[in-house]
mmCIF file of C-alpha atoms and ligand atoms in Angstrom:
data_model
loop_
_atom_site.group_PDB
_atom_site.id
_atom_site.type_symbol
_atom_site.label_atom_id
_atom_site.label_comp_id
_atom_site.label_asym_id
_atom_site.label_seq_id
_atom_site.Cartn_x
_atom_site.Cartn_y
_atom_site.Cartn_z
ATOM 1 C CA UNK A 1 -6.684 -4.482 25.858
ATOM 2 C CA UNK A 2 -4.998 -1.428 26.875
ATOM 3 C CA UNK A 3 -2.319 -0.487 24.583
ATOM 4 C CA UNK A 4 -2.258 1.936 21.757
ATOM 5 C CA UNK A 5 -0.583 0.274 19.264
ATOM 6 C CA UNK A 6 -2.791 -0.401 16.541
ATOM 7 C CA UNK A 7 -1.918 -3.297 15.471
ATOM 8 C CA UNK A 8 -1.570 -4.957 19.024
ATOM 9 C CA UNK A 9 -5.240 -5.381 19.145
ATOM 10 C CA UNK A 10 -7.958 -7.302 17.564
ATOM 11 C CA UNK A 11 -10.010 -5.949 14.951
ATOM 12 C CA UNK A 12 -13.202 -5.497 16.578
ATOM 13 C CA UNK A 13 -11.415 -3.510 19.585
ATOM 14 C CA UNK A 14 -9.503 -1.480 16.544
ATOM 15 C CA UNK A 15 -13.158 -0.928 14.615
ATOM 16 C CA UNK A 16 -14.443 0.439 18.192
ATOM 17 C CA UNK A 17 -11.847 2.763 18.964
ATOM 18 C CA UNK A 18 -12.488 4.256 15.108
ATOM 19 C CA UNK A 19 -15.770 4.641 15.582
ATOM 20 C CA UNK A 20 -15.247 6.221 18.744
ATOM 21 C CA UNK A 21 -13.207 9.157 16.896
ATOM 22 C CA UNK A 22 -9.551 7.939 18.035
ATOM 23 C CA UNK A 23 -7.199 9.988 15.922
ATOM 24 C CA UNK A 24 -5.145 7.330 13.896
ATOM 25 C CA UNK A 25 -0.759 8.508 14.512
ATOM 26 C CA UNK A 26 1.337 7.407 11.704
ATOM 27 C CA UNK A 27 4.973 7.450 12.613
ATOM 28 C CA UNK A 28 7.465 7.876 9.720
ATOM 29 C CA UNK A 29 11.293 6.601 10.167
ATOM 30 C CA UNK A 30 14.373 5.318 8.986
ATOM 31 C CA UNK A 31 16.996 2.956 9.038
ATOM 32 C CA UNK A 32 20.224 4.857 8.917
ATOM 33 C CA UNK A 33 23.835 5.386 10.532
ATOM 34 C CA UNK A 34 23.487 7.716 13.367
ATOM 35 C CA UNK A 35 27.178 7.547 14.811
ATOM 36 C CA UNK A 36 29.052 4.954 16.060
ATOM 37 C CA UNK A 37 27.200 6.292 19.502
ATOM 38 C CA UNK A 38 23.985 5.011 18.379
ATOM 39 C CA UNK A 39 21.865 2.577 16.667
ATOM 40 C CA UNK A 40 20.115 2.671 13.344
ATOM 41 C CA UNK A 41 16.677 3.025 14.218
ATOM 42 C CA UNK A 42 16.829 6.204 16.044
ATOM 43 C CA UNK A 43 14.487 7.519 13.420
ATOM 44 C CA UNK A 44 11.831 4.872 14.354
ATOM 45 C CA UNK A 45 12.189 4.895 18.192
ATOM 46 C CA UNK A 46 11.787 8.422 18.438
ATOM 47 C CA UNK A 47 8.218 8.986 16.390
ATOM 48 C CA UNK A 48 7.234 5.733 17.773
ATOM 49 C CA UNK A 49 7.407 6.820 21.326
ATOM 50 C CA UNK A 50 6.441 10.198 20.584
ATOM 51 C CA UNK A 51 3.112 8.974 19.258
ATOM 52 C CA UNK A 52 2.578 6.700 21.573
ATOM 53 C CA UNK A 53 2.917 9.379 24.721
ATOM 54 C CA UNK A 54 0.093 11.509 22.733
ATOM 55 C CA UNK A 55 -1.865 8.819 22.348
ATOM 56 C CA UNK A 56 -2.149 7.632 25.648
ATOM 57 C CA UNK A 57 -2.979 11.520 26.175
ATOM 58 C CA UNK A 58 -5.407 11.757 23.854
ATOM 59 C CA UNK A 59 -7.161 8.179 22.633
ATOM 60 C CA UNK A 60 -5.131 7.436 19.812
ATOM 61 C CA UNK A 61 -4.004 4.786 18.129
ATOM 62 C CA UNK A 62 -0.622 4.175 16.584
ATOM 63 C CA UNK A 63 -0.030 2.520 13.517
ATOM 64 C CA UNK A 64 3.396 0.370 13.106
ATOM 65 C CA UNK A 65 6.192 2.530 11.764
ATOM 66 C CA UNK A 66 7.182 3.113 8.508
ATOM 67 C CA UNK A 67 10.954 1.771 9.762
ATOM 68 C CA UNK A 68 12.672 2.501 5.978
ATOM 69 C CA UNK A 69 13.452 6.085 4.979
ATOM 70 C CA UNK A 70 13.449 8.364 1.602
ATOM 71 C CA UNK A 71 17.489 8.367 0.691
ATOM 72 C CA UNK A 72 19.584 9.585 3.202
ATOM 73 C CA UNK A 73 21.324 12.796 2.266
ATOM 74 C CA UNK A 74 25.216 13.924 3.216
ATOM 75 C CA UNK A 75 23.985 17.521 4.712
ATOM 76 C CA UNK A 76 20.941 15.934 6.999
ATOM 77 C CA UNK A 77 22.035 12.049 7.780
ATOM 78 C CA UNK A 78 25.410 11.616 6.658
ATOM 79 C CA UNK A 79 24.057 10.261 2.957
ATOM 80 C CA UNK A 80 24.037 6.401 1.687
ATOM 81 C CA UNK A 81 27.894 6.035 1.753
ATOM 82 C CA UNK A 82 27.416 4.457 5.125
ATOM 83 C CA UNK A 83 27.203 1.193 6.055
ATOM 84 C CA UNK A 84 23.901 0.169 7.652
ATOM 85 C CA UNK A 85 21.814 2.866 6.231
ATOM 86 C CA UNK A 86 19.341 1.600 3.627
ATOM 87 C CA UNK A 87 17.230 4.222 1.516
ATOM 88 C CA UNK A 88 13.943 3.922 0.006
ATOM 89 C CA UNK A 89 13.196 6.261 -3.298
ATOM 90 C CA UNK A 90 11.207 9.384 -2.243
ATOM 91 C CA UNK A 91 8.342 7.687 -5.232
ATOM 92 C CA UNK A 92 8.310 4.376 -3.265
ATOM 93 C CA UNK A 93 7.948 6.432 -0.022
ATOM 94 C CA UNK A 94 5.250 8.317 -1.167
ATOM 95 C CA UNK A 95 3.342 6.100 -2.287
ATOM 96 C CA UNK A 96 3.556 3.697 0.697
ATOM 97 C CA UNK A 97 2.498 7.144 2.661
ATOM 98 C CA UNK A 98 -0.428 6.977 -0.286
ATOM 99 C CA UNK A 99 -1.425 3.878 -0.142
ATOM 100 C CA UNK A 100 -1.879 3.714 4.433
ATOM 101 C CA UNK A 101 -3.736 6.948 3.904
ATOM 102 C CA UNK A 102 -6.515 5.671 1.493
ATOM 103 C CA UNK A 103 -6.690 2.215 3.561
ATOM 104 C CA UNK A 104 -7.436 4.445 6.355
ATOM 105 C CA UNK A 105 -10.077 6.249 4.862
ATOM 106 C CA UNK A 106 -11.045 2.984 3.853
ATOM 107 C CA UNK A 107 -11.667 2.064 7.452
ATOM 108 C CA UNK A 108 -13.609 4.899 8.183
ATOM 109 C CA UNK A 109 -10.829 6.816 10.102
ATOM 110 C CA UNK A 110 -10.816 10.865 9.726
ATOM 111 C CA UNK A 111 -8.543 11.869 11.831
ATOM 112 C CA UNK A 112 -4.838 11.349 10.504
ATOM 113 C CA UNK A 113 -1.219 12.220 11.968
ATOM 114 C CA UNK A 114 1.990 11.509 10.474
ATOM 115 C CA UNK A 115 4.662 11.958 13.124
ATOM 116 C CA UNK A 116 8.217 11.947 11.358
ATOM 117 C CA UNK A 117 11.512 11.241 12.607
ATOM 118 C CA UNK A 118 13.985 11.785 9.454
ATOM 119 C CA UNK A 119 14.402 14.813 7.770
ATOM 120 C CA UNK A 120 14.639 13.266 4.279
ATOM 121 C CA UNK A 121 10.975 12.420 4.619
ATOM 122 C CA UNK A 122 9.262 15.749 4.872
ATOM 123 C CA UNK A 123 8.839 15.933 0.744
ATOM 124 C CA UNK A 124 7.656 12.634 0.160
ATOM 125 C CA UNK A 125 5.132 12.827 2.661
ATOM 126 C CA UNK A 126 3.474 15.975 1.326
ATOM 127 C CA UNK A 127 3.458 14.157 -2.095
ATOM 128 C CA UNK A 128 2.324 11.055 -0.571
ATOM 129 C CA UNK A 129 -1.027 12.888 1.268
ATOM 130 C CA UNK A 130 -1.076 14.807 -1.968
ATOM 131 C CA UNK A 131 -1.798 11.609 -3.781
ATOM 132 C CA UNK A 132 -4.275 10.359 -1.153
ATOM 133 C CA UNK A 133 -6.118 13.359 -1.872
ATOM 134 C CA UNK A 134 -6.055 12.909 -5.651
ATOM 135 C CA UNK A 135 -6.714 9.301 -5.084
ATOM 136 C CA UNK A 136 -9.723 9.368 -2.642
ATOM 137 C CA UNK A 137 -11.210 12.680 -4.583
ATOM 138 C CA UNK A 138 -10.977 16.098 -2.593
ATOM 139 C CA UNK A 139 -14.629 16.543 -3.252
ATOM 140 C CA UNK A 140 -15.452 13.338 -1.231
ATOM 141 C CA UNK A 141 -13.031 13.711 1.632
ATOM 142 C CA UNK A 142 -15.560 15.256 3.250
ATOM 143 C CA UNK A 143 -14.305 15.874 7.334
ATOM 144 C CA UNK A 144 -11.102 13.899 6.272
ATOM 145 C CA UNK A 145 -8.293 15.682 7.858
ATOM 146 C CA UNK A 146 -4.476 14.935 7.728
ATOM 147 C CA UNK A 147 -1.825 16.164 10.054
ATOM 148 C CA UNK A 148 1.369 16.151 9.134
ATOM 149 C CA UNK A 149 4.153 16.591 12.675
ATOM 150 C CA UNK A 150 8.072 17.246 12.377
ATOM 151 C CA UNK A 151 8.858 16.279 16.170
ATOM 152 C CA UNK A 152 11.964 18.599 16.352
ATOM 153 C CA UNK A 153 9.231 21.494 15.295
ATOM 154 C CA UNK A 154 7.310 20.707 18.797
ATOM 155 C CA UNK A 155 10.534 21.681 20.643
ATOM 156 C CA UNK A 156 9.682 24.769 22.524
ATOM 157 C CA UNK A 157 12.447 27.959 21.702
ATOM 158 C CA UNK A 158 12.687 27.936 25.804
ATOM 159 C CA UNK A 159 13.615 24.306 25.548
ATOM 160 C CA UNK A 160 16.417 24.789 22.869
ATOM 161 C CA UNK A 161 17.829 27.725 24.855
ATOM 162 C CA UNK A 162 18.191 25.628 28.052
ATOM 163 C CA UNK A 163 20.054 23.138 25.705
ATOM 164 C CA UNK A 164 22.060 25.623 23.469
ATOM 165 C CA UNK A 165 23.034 28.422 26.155
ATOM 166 C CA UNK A 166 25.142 29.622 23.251
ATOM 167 C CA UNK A 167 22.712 29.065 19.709
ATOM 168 C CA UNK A 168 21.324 25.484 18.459
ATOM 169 C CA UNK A 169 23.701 24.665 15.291
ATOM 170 C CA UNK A 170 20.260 24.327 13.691
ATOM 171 C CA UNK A 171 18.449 21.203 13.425
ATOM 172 C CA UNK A 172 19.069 19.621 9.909
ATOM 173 C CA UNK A 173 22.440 19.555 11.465
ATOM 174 C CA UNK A 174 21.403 17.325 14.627
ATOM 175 C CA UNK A 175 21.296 14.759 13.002
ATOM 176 C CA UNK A 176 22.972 11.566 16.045
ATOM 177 C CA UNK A 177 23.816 14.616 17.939
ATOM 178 C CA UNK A 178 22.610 16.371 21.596
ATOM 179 C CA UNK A 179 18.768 16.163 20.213
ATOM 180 C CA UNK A 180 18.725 12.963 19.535
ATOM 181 C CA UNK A 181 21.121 11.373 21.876
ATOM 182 C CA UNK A 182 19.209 12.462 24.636
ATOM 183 C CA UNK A 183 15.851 11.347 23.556
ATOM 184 C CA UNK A 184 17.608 8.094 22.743
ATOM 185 C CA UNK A 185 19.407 8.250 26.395
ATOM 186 C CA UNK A 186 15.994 8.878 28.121
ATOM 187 C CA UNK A 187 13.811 6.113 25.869
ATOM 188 C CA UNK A 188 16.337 3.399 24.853
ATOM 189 C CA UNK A 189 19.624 4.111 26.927
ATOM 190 C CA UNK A 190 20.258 -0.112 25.840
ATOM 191 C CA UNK A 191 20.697 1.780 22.146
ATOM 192 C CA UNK A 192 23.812 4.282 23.373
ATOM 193 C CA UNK A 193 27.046 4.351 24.451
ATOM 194 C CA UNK A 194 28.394 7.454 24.892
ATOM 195 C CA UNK A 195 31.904 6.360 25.321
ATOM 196 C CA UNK A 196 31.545 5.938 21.152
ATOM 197 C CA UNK A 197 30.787 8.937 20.818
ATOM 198 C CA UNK A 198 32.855 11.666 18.209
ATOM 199 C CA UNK A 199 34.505 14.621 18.719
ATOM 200 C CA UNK A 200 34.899 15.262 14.732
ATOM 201 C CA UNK A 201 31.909 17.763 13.890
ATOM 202 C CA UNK A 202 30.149 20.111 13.522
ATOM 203 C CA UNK A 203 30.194 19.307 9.837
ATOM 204 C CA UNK A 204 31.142 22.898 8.067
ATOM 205 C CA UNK A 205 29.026 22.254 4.586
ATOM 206 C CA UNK A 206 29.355 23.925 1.272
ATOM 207 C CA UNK A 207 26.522 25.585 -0.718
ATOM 208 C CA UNK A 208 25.886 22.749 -3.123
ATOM 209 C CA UNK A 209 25.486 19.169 -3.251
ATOM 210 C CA UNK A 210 27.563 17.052 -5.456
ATOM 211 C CA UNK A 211 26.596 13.340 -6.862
ATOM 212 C CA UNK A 212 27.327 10.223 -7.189
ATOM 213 C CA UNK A 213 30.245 10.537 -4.420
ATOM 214 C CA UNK A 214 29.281 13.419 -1.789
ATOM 215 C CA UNK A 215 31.531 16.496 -1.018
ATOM 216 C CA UNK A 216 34.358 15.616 1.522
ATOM 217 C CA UNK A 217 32.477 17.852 4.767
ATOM 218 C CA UNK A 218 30.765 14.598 6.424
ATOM 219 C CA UNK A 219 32.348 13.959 9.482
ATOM 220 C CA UNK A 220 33.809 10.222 9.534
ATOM 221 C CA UNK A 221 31.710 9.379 12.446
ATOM 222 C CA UNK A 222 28.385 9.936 10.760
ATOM 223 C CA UNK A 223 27.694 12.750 13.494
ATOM 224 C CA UNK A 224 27.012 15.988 11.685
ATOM 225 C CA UNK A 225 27.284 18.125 14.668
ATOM 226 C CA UNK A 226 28.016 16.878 18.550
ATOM 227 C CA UNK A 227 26.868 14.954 21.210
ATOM 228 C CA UNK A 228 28.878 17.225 24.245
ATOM 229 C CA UNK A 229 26.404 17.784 26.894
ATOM 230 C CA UNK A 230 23.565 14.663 25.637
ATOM 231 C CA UNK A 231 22.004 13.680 28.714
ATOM 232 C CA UNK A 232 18.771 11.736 29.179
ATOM 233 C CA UNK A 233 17.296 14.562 31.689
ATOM 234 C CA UNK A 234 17.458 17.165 28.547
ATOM 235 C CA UNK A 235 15.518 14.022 26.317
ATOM 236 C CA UNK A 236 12.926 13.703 29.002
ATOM 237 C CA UNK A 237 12.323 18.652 27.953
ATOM 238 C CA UNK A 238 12.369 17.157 24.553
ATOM 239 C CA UNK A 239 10.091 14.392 24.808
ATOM 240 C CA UNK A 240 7.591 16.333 27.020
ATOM 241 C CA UNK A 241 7.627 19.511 25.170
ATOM 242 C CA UNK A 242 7.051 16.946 21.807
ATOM 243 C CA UNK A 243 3.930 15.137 23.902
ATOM 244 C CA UNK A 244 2.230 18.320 24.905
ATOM 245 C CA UNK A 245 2.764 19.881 21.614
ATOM 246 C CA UNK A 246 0.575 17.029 20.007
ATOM 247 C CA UNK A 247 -1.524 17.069 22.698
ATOM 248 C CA UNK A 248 -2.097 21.069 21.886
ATOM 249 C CA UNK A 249 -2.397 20.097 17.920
ATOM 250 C CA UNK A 250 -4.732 17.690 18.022
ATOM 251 C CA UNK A 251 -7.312 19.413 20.463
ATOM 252 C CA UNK A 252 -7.127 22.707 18.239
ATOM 253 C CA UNK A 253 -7.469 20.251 14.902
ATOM 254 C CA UNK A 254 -9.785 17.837 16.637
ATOM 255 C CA UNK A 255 -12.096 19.715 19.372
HETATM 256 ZN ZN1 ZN B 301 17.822 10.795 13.056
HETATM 257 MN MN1 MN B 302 17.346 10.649 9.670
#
């Protein structure tokens, strides 16, 4: 069968590729408010697709998506006052991150890459192949190794100049704005409409946080900066620099 989703394909094809040395891809998401522009599972199309393109490059497989997030925060995805967004605890994330990592081991795969799509993730998943490592012994992990990918890292500088002519806002601040639109408008233009889009950021933040009920900054719309100038051309920079940037990763990692 020719696809690269894991678990699209029977188990002798999946033992096969394994033993054949295909890098196992991991993508991490969320479900969460990303405007009223945009659905909530930008954070699972994007690593999904991401993974996918380097696999076909490089004879991976991808594993189905982690499609629930650690808790959405005000400063980097507009925080759980939202309807539609539905958080996971950073411990329960972790240890779901824990648990895929030690079945993969399990199944004789070495070669692992988590490929997340939600900022709020980034901690849990260093705890979670922290505890993969405690759990499966670092002694005996013998040519075990774990990747862990931030897409929006892949983007080349080049890439976010030809975007932001005048300075990127900074990307904990894209969150449902030109970055992601446009990936969304090139992969899943069904999943946009621009004409829903807000004109009510970019958020201006102060230097703390404040709980239960978040400081006033969030813009309304859930966008935290803007979507002026989202096309599905400047997705298509994104997407390829994020492809070839795997593609480089894994043949440095991976020979
Ligand atoms: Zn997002
Ligand atoms: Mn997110």
């Amino acid at each position: 069968m020719n696809t690269v989703f894991y678990a699209d394909l029977p188990w002798p094809e999946v033992e096969a590729r394994i033993a054949a040395g295909a890098p196992v891809f991991l993508p991490l998401g969320a479900t969460e408010q990303h405007g009223r522009h945009m659905a909530l599972n930008v954070d699972v199309v994007l690593p999904t697709a991401i993974a996918a393109r380097a696999a076909a490059k490089v004879g991976g497989l991808v594993l189905p998506t982690v499609a629930y997030g650690n808790r959405s925060q005000p400063k980097t995805g507009g925080g759980p006052q939202f309807p539609g967004t539905l958080n996971l605890s950073a411990h329960t994330f972790s240890l779901i991150v824990r648990d895929v990592i030690c079945e993969l081991y399990r199944q004789n795969v070495r070669k692992i890459v988590t490929v997340n799509g939600h900022y709020e993730n980034i901690a849990p998943t260093i705890e979670g192949i922290e505890l993969a490592l405690d759990a499966i012994g670092r002694d005996r992990a013998g040519n075990l190794i774990i990747l862990r990918i931030d897409h929006w890292d892949l983007v080349r500088p080049e890439t976010l100049t030809r975007i932001f002519p005048d300075g990127s806002p900074g990307i904990e601040l894209e969150h449902a704005s030109v970055i992601e639109t446009s990936m969304m408008m090139a992969l899943r233009p069904d999943l946009v409409d621009l004409s829903k889009a807000s004109h009510d950021g970019p958020a201006q933040f102060l230097p703390y946080d404040r709980y239960p009920k978040p400081c006033d900054e969030v813009p309304a719309s859930g966008v935290l900066s803007l979507t002026e100038g989202s096309s599905a051309e400047k997705g298509e920079w994104l997407l390829a620099d994020c492809e070839a940037g795997i593609v480089e990763i894994i043949a440095r990692e991976f020979g």
